[in-house]
Amino acid sequence: MCELKDLWETEHGSLMWGMFVPGKSDHDRCHVRQISTQCILEGRRIPETWPQSHQIGPDGVEIDNTYLEIGHLINQLIKGNINNIWYVMSPVIIHDSSILQDLRKIVLENPSRAPYHSLKGMAISQLKDEIRRPRLSGGKGYRTAARTALFGSKLLSRWEFDFNVPESIVNLEISREMVETTISALDDAYDSSPYPDKPDDEPFRQFLYKLRMDDI
């Protein structure tokens, strides 16, 4: 059995966006773990992720937990996967660590256009969810799609991690046309972005190397 340790825990759901509604919202949390370096050197197969878990918090609110190994997270950050970027850059930190703060600094110092593809894919998926299930979604699909696209536009234009959602998205009804406009703006931000297509992966690799070596 490989030893592992928890590195940090962040919130990546509605609370991250300032859209938590008591009685309606739940918590979505990410736990980043590190498998022992000895286990890796012994050639054992190590997991990239673990099954999600669900629990009820002390306040009675449901918590959905996601678990990732740090090596998998680093590879996803280099690819520009937006979910993994949020796991690191979320303003809601449940359990902090110097490791998290060091990685946040690396992300901030390495802007790129790489997140565009996962941002657009997510926004389109959220838009389709609303189209397929309008009664069940009740406008949530449109709101989350617009939220994702607006975040992406700021990220690709200024490498700004702005989790503040405009009141027009939070409180007003949003049409499909309005969402498509935000996705079009995301496309424009990608086309005019001053950043390289991919981040410099060396700082991420060195970060992981040091973390693995320190564990020996």
Tab-separated table of C-alpha atoms in Angstrom:
chain	number	residue	atom	x	y	z
A	1	MET	CA	0.000	0.000	0.000
A	2	CYS	CA	1.520	3.315	-1.061
A	3	GLU	CA	1.709	6.059	1.514
A	4	LEU	CA	0.091	9.335	0.574
A	5	LYS	CA	-0.372	12.725	2.139
A	6	ASP	CA	-2.896	15.459	1.555
A	7	LEU	CA	-1.322	18.680	0.251
A	8	TRP	CA	-4.248	21.107	0.141
A	9	GLU	CA	-8.000	21.459	-0.288
A	10	THR	CA	-9.903	24.122	-2.219
A	11	GLU	CA	-13.500	24.887	-3.157
A	12	HIS	CA	-14.344	24.962	-6.869
A	13	GLY	CA	-18.149	25.126	-6.961
A	14	SER	CA	-20.686	27.892	-6.515
A	15	LEU	CA	-18.887	29.224	-3.426
A	16	MET	CA	-15.810	29.929	-5.554
A	17	TRP	CA	-17.967	32.146	-7.777
A	18	GLY	CA	-19.739	33.891	-4.906
A	19	MET	CA	-22.998	32.256	-6.031
A	20	PHE	CA	-23.592	29.947	-3.058
A	21	VAL	CA	-27.284	29.897	-2.109
A	22	PRO	CA	-28.072	28.442	1.339
A	23	GLY	CA	-30.573	25.632	1.066
A	24	LYS	CA	-29.909	25.144	-2.645
A	25	SER	CA	-26.162	24.953	-3.224
A	26	ASP	CA	-23.726	22.295	-2.109
A	27	HIS	CA	-19.953	22.334	-1.728
A	28	ASP	CA	-17.566	21.085	-4.409
A	29	ARG	CA	-14.081	20.523	-3.052
A	30	CYS	CA	-10.801	19.317	-4.501
A	31	HIS	CA	-8.206	17.442	-2.450
A	32	VAL	CA	-4.708	17.277	-3.939
A	33	ARG	CA	-2.549	14.410	-2.700
A	34	GLN	CA	1.034	13.214	-3.067
A	35	ILE	CA	2.017	9.566	-3.419
A	36	SER	CA	5.327	8.709	-1.746
A	37	THR	CA	8.377	8.938	-3.997
A	38	GLN	CA	9.507	5.534	-2.725
A	39	CYS	CA	6.341	4.006	-4.135
A	40	ILE	CA	7.071	5.546	-7.556
A	41	LEU	CA	10.716	4.411	-7.552
A	42	GLU	CA	9.632	0.905	-6.666
A	43	GLY	CA	7.731	0.853	-9.949
A	44	ARG	CA	4.341	0.557	-8.368
A	45	ARG	CA	1.339	1.718	-10.322
A	46	ILE	CA	0.060	4.938	-8.792
A	47	PRO	CA	-3.391	6.471	-9.243
A	48	GLU	CA	-3.955	9.765	-11.017
A	49	THR	CA	-7.285	10.250	-9.281
A	50	TRP	CA	-9.439	8.551	-6.664
A	51	PRO	CA	-13.216	7.949	-6.682
A	52	GLN	CA	-15.303	10.930	-5.664
A	53	SER	CA	-16.854	10.880	-2.228
A	54	HIS	CA	-19.950	12.532	-0.797
A	55	GLN	CA	-20.611	13.613	2.749
A	56	ILE	CA	-22.726	15.970	4.804
A	57	GLY	CA	-20.807	18.802	6.436
A	58	PRO	CA	-21.304	20.131	9.966
A	59	ASP	CA	-23.673	22.770	8.570
A	60	GLY	CA	-25.848	20.072	6.969
A	61	VAL	CA	-24.726	20.955	3.439
A	62	GLU	CA	-23.661	18.170	1.081
A	63	ILE	CA	-19.979	18.104	0.088
A	64	ASP	CA	-18.809	16.519	-3.174
A	65	ASN	CA	-15.109	15.683	-2.925
A	66	THR	CA	-12.702	15.253	-5.854
A	67	TYR	CA	-9.213	13.751	-5.334
A	68	LEU	CA	-6.126	14.139	-7.560
A	69	GLU	CA	-2.478	13.132	-7.341
A	70	ILE	CA	-0.119	16.086	-7.701
A	71	GLY	CA	1.661	14.653	-10.760
A	72	HIS	CA	-1.602	14.341	-12.657
A	73	LEU	CA	-2.549	17.878	-11.640
A	74	ILE	CA	0.749	19.272	-12.938
A	75	ASN	CA	0.290	17.599	-16.329
A	76	GLN	CA	-3.230	18.991	-16.592
A	77	LEU	CA	-2.042	22.493	-15.686
A	78	ILE	CA	0.519	22.358	-18.493
A	79	LYS	CA	-2.244	21.303	-20.895
A	80	GLY	CA	-4.348	24.257	-19.753
A	81	ASN	CA	-7.223	22.243	-18.283
A	82	ILE	CA	-9.447	24.854	-16.688
A	83	ASN	CA	-10.839	22.632	-13.945
A	84	ASN	CA	-7.341	21.919	-12.687
A	85	ILE	CA	-6.440	25.595	-12.924
A	86	TRP	CA	-9.437	26.354	-10.702
A	87	TYR	CA	-8.326	23.667	-8.227
A	88	VAL	CA	-5.142	25.707	-7.754
A	89	MET	CA	-6.321	29.291	-8.201
A	90	SER	CA	-9.644	29.176	-6.349
A	91	PRO	CA	-9.970	32.057	-3.868
A	92	VAL	CA	-11.671	29.684	-1.411
A	93	ILE	CA	-8.928	27.690	0.298
A	94	ILE	CA	-10.147	25.164	2.854
A	95	HIS	CA	-6.706	23.826	3.829
A	96	ASP	CA	-3.727	25.923	2.719
A	97	SER	CA	-0.058	25.003	2.369
A	98	SER	CA	3.204	26.556	1.193
A	99	ILE	CA	3.131	24.004	-1.643
A	100	LEU	CA	-0.140	25.432	-2.925
A	101	GLN	CA	1.143	28.997	-2.649
A	102	ASP	CA	4.309	28.115	-4.584
A	103	LEU	CA	2.261	26.511	-7.352
A	104	ARG	CA	-0.150	29.458	-7.525
A	105	LYS	CA	2.848	31.716	-8.118
A	106	ILE	CA	4.046	29.491	-10.977
A	107	VAL	CA	0.599	29.568	-12.599
A	108	LEU	CA	0.420	33.361	-12.298
A	109	GLU	CA	3.845	33.777	-13.870
A	110	ASN	CA	3.148	31.519	-16.863
A	111	PRO	CA	0.209	32.848	-18.901
A	112	SER	CA	-0.792	31.112	-22.109
A	113	ARG	CA	-3.711	30.594	-24.470
A	114	ALA	CA	-3.845	26.888	-23.603
A	115	PRO	CA	-6.958	27.120	-21.358
A	116	TYR	CA	-9.094	28.318	-24.273
A	117	HIS	CA	-9.994	24.860	-25.525
A	118	SER	CA	-11.286	23.518	-22.210
A	119	LEU	CA	-13.003	26.832	-21.445
A	120	LYS	CA	-14.905	26.829	-24.720
A	121	GLY	CA	-15.687	23.130	-24.462
A	122	MET	CA	-17.110	23.629	-20.981
A	123	ALA	CA	-19.169	26.678	-21.968
A	124	ILE	CA	-20.687	24.885	-24.943
A	125	SER	CA	-21.463	21.824	-22.814
A	126	GLN	CA	-23.188	23.994	-20.207
A	127	LEU	CA	-25.158	25.751	-22.950
A	128	LYS	CA	-26.278	22.403	-24.377
A	129	ASP	CA	-27.368	21.225	-20.915
A	130	GLU	CA	-29.811	24.120	-20.767
A	131	ILE	CA	-31.083	23.482	-24.284
A	132	ARG	CA	-31.647	19.769	-23.598
A	133	ARG	CA	-33.215	20.194	-20.139
A	134	PRO	CA	-34.698	23.703	-19.877
A	135	ARG	CA	-37.261	22.837	-17.212
A	136	LEU	CA	-34.815	20.884	-15.097
A	137	SER	CA	-32.005	23.406	-15.455
A	138	GLY	CA	-34.153	26.487	-14.967
A	139	GLY	CA	-31.596	28.815	-16.549
A	140	LYS	CA	-28.603	27.408	-14.634
A	141	GLY	CA	-27.010	26.112	-17.833
A	142	TYR	CA	-27.114	29.549	-19.421
A	143	ARG	CA	-25.749	31.239	-16.305
A	144	THR	CA	-22.850	28.828	-15.881
A	145	ALA	CA	-21.990	28.972	-19.592
A	146	ALA	CA	-21.884	32.769	-19.551
A	147	ARG	CA	-19.881	32.703	-16.315
A	148	THR	CA	-17.310	30.357	-17.826
A	149	ALA	CA	-16.966	32.336	-21.049
A	150	LEU	CA	-16.614	35.686	-19.275
A	151	PHE	CA	-13.968	34.277	-16.948
A	152	GLY	CA	-12.115	32.909	-19.970
A	153	SER	CA	-12.175	36.217	-21.823
A	154	LYS	CA	-10.489	37.994	-18.910
A	155	LEU	CA	-8.016	35.172	-18.449
A	156	LEU	CA	-6.882	35.111	-22.068
A	157	SER	CA	-6.794	38.902	-22.392
A	158	ARG	CA	-5.062	39.867	-19.130
A	159	TRP	CA	-4.303	36.569	-17.311
A	160	GLU	CA	-6.701	37.800	-14.669
A	161	PHE	CA	-8.328	35.276	-12.338
A	162	ASP	CA	-11.576	37.120	-11.718
A	163	PHE	CA	-14.192	34.984	-9.968
A	164	ASN	CA	-16.641	37.863	-9.476
A	165	VAL	CA	-19.776	37.168	-11.496
A	166	PRO	CA	-21.701	40.207	-12.846
A	167	GLU	CA	-25.098	40.835	-11.278
A	168	SER	CA	-26.645	40.532	-14.738
A	169	ILE	CA	-25.707	36.847	-14.729
A	170	VAL	CA	-26.545	36.140	-11.096
A	171	ASN	CA	-29.986	37.712	-10.907
A	172	LEU	CA	-31.425	38.212	-14.387
A	173	GLU	CA	-32.767	35.762	-16.918
A	174	ILE	CA	-30.232	35.069	-19.644
A	175	SER	CA	-31.123	34.117	-23.186
A	176	ARG	CA	-29.330	31.712	-25.461
A	177	GLU	CA	-28.329	34.644	-27.654
A	178	MET	CA	-26.666	36.389	-24.697
A	179	VAL	CA	-24.651	33.266	-23.897
A	180	GLU	CA	-23.580	32.860	-27.508
A	181	THR	CA	-22.367	36.460	-27.433
A	182	THR	CA	-20.126	35.710	-24.431
A	183	ILE	CA	-18.734	32.619	-26.187
A	184	SER	CA	-18.029	34.718	-29.277
A	185	ALA	CA	-16.180	37.179	-27.033
A	186	LEU	CA	-14.127	34.259	-25.714
A	187	ASP	CA	-13.158	33.390	-29.298
A	188	ASP	CA	-12.110	36.993	-29.893
A	189	ALA	CA	-10.047	37.022	-26.692
A	190	TYR	CA	-8.242	33.895	-27.859
A	191	ASP	CA	-7.527	35.337	-31.302
A	192	SER	CA	-6.129	38.581	-29.861
A	193	SER	CA	-4.407	37.107	-26.799
A	194	PRO	CA	-0.788	38.272	-26.356
A	195	TYR	CA	0.224	34.992	-24.733
A	196	PRO	CA	1.925	31.895	-26.193
A	197	ASP	CA	-0.075	28.834	-27.174
A	198	LYS	CA	1.392	26.816	-24.312
A	199	PRO	CA	2.941	27.708	-20.958
A	200	ASP	CA	6.601	27.117	-20.211
A	201	ASP	CA	6.459	23.657	-18.657
A	202	GLU	CA	9.902	23.831	-17.035
A	203	PRO	CA	8.818	25.647	-13.822
A	204	PHE	CA	6.021	23.112	-13.365
A	205	ARG	CA	8.392	20.170	-13.928
A	206	GLN	CA	10.975	21.572	-11.529
A	207	PHE	CA	8.289	22.176	-8.922
A	208	LEU	CA	7.201	18.528	-9.131
A	209	TYR	CA	10.775	17.255	-9.177
A	210	LYS	CA	11.618	19.153	-5.978
A	211	LEU	CA	8.448	17.911	-4.312
A	212	ARG	CA	9.269	14.293	-5.190
A	213	MET	CA	12.908	14.633	-4.089
A	214	ASP	CA	12.006	16.314	-0.807
A	215	ASP	CA	9.878	13.289	-0.022
A	216	ILE	CA	12.856	10.910	-0.147
